[in-house]
């Protein structure tokens, strides 16, 4: 119902696989703007286009990306498009599932830096899922350690990274 839709707009997802998570038949502008069509159907086309251009700039992409298709972008660029799509509704929570594990290290580092900057600029909370301690160390303020699908330890990042019990 409407309550769930309102909640869903506050929570968005960035996926692990930048190659599988974008519809190959849709232009990047359409992909990024789709959540607006669903959640803000009253927006005029020109307003929607401006919002898409604005969020693409925020993730370091040019406006000319709007007319191009996913196969025309690199993995890092595709992940930026996925992040733009997640942020266009200005959610409060972004679930990032292994957001850089499919990217090579230098590109992954750029994406992590982008996520950090966006966290500050948009006052975001991330729920970051990662197996990589350097990734966790760069982004996390609190950490929950899971083993066998159960949480075995939680605490401030510096405590868990500095003196883990697991």
Coordinates of C-alpha atoms in Angstrom, one line a residue:
X1 CA 0.0 0.0 0.0
X2 CA 0.9 3.7 0.2
X3 CA 2.7 3.3 3.5
X4 CA 5.1 0.7 2.0
X5 CA 5.7 2.8 -1.1
X6 CA 6.6 5.8 1.1
X7 CA 9.0 3.7 3.1
X8 CA 10.5 2.2 -0.1
X9 CA 11.3 5.6 -1.4
X10 CA 13.3 6.3 1.8
X11 CA 15.4 3.2 1.2
X12 CA 17.3 2.5 -2.1
X13 CA 19.8 -0.1 -3.2
X14 CA 23.1 -0.1 -5.0
X15 CA 23.9 -3.6 -6.4
X16 CA 27.2 -5.5 -6.6
X17 CA 27.1 -6.2 -10.3
X18 CA 27.3 -3.0 -12.4
X19 CA 26.9 -5.1 -15.6
X20 CA 23.8 -7.1 -14.6
X21 CA 21.9 -4.4 -12.7
X22 CA 21.1 -1.9 -15.5
X23 CA 18.5 -2.7 -18.2
X24 CA 20.6 -2.9 -21.4
X25 CA 17.6 -1.7 -23.5
X26 CA 17.2 1.5 -21.6
X27 CA 19.2 4.7 -21.9
X28 CA 21.0 5.9 -18.8
X29 CA 18.7 8.9 -18.4
X30 CA 15.7 6.7 -18.4
X31 CA 17.3 4.3 -15.9
X32 CA 18.2 7.1 -13.5
X33 CA 14.8 8.8 -13.9
X34 CA 12.6 5.7 -13.6
X35 CA 12.1 6.0 -9.7
X36 CA 10.8 9.6 -10.3
X37 CA 8.2 8.3 -12.8
X38 CA 7.0 5.8 -10.1
X39 CA 7.2 8.0 -7.0
X40 CA 6.7 11.5 -8.5
X41 CA 4.5 11.1 -11.5
X42 CA 3.3 14.7 -11.3
X43 CA 6.7 16.0 -12.3
X44 CA 6.8 17.6 -15.8
X45 CA 9.2 16.0 -18.2
X46 CA 11.5 19.0 -18.2
X47 CA 11.7 18.9 -14.4
X48 CA 12.4 15.2 -14.4
X49 CA 15.2 15.7 -17.0
X50 CA 16.7 18.5 -14.8
X51 CA 16.7 16.2 -11.7
X52 CA 18.3 13.4 -13.7
X53 CA 21.0 15.7 -15.0
X54 CA 21.6 17.1 -11.5
X55 CA 22.1 13.7 -9.9
X56 CA 24.3 12.5 -12.7
X57 CA 26.5 15.5 -12.1
X58 CA 26.6 14.7 -8.4
X59 CA 28.0 11.2 -9.2
X60 CA 30.6 12.6 -11.6
X61 CA 28.9 11.9 -14.9
X62 CA 28.2 14.3 -17.8
X63 CA 24.7 15.2 -18.9
X64 CA 25.5 13.5 -22.3
X65 CA 25.4 10.2 -20.5
X66 CA 21.6 10.5 -20.5
X67 CA 21.2 9.4 -24.1
X68 CA 23.7 6.5 -24.0
X69 CA 23.1 2.8 -23.3
X70 CA 24.7 0.7 -20.5
X71 CA 27.0 -1.2 -22.9
X72 CA 28.6 2.2 -23.8
X73 CA 29.9 2.7 -20.2
X74 CA 32.8 1.2 -18.2
X75 CA 32.1 -0.8 -15.0
X76 CA 32.9 2.2 -12.8
X77 CA 30.6 4.5 -14.9
X78 CA 27.8 1.9 -14.7
X79 CA 28.2 1.8 -10.9
X80 CA 27.9 5.6 -10.9
X81 CA 24.7 5.4 -12.9
X82 CA 23.4 2.8 -10.4
X83 CA 24.3 5.1 -7.5
X84 CA 22.5 8.1 -9.3
X85 CA 19.4 6.0 -9.7
X86 CA 19.5 5.1 -6.0
X87 CA 19.9 8.7 -4.9
X88 CA 17.4 10.5 -7.3
X89 CA 14.6 10.2 -4.7
X90 CA 16.9 11.6 -1.9
X91 CA 16.5 8.5 0.3
X92 CA 17.6 8.4 3.9
X93 CA 19.0 4.9 3.7
X94 CA 21.1 3.3 0.9
X95 CA 21.8 -0.4 1.0
X96 CA 25.1 -0.9 -0.8
X97 CA 25.7 -4.6 -1.5
X98 CA 29.4 -5.2 -2.2
X99 CA 29.4 -2.0 -4.2
X100 CA 33.0 -2.2 -5.4
X101 CA 33.8 -6.0 -5.4
X102 CA 33.2 -6.3 -9.2
X103 CA 35.4 -3.4 -10.0
X104 CA 39.2 -3.2 -10.3
X105 CA 41.0 -1.7 -7.3
X106 CA 41.7 1.8 -8.6
X107 CA 38.1 2.2 -10.0
X108 CA 36.7 0.8 -6.7
X109 CA 38.7 3.4 -4.7
X110 CA 37.2 6.2 -6.8
X111 CA 33.7 4.8 -6.2
X112 CA 34.3 4.5 -2.4
X113 CA 35.5 8.1 -2.4
X114 CA 32.3 9.1 -4.3
X115 CA 30.2 7.2 -1.7
X116 CA 32.0 9.1 1.1
X117 CA 31.4 12.5 -0.5
X118 CA 27.7 11.7 -1.3
X119 CA 27.3 10.5 2.3
X120 CA 28.3 14.0 3.5
X121 CA 26.5 16.0 0.8
X122 CA 23.2 14.1 1.0
X123 CA 23.3 13.2 4.8
X124 CA 23.0 9.5 3.9
X125 CA 23.1 6.5 6.0
X126 CA 24.6 3.4 4.3
X127 CA 24.0 -0.1 5.1
X128 CA 27.1 -1.5 3.5
X129 CA 27.5 -5.2 2.9
X130 CA 31.1 -6.2 2.3
X131 CA 33.7 -8.9 2.8
X132 CA 36.6 -6.4 2.3
X133 CA 38.1 -5.0 5.5
X134 CA 39.7 -2.0 3.7
X135 CA 36.3 -1.1 2.2
X136 CA 34.6 -1.4 5.6
X137 CA 37.4 0.6 7.2
X138 CA 37.0 3.4 4.7
X139 CA 33.2 3.8 5.0
X140 CA 31.9 2.4 8.2
X141 CA 31.2 4.1 11.5
X142 CA 29.6 1.0 13.1
X143 CA 30.3 -2.6 12.2
X144 CA 28.3 -5.9 12.6
X145 CA 30.3 -9.0 12.0
X146 CA 28.4 -12.0 10.6
X147 CA 29.3 -15.7 10.7
X148 CA 27.1 -18.4 9.3
X149 CA 24.3 -15.9 8.7
X150 CA 24.3 -14.7 12.4
X151 CA 25.6 -11.5 13.9
X152 CA 28.4 -12.4 16.2
X153 CA 29.8 -9.0 17.1
X154 CA 28.8 -5.3 16.8
X155 CA 30.4 -2.0 17.8
X156 CA 32.1 1.2 16.7
X157 CA 34.4 0.7 13.6
X158 CA 37.6 1.5 15.5
X159 CA 36.8 -1.0 18.2
X160 CA 35.9 -3.8 15.8
X161 CA 38.8 -3.1 13.4
X162 CA 41.3 -2.5 16.2
X163 CA 40.4 -5.2 18.7
X164 CA 38.0 -7.7 17.1
X165 CA 36.8 -10.7 19.1
X166 CA 36.0 -12.5 15.8

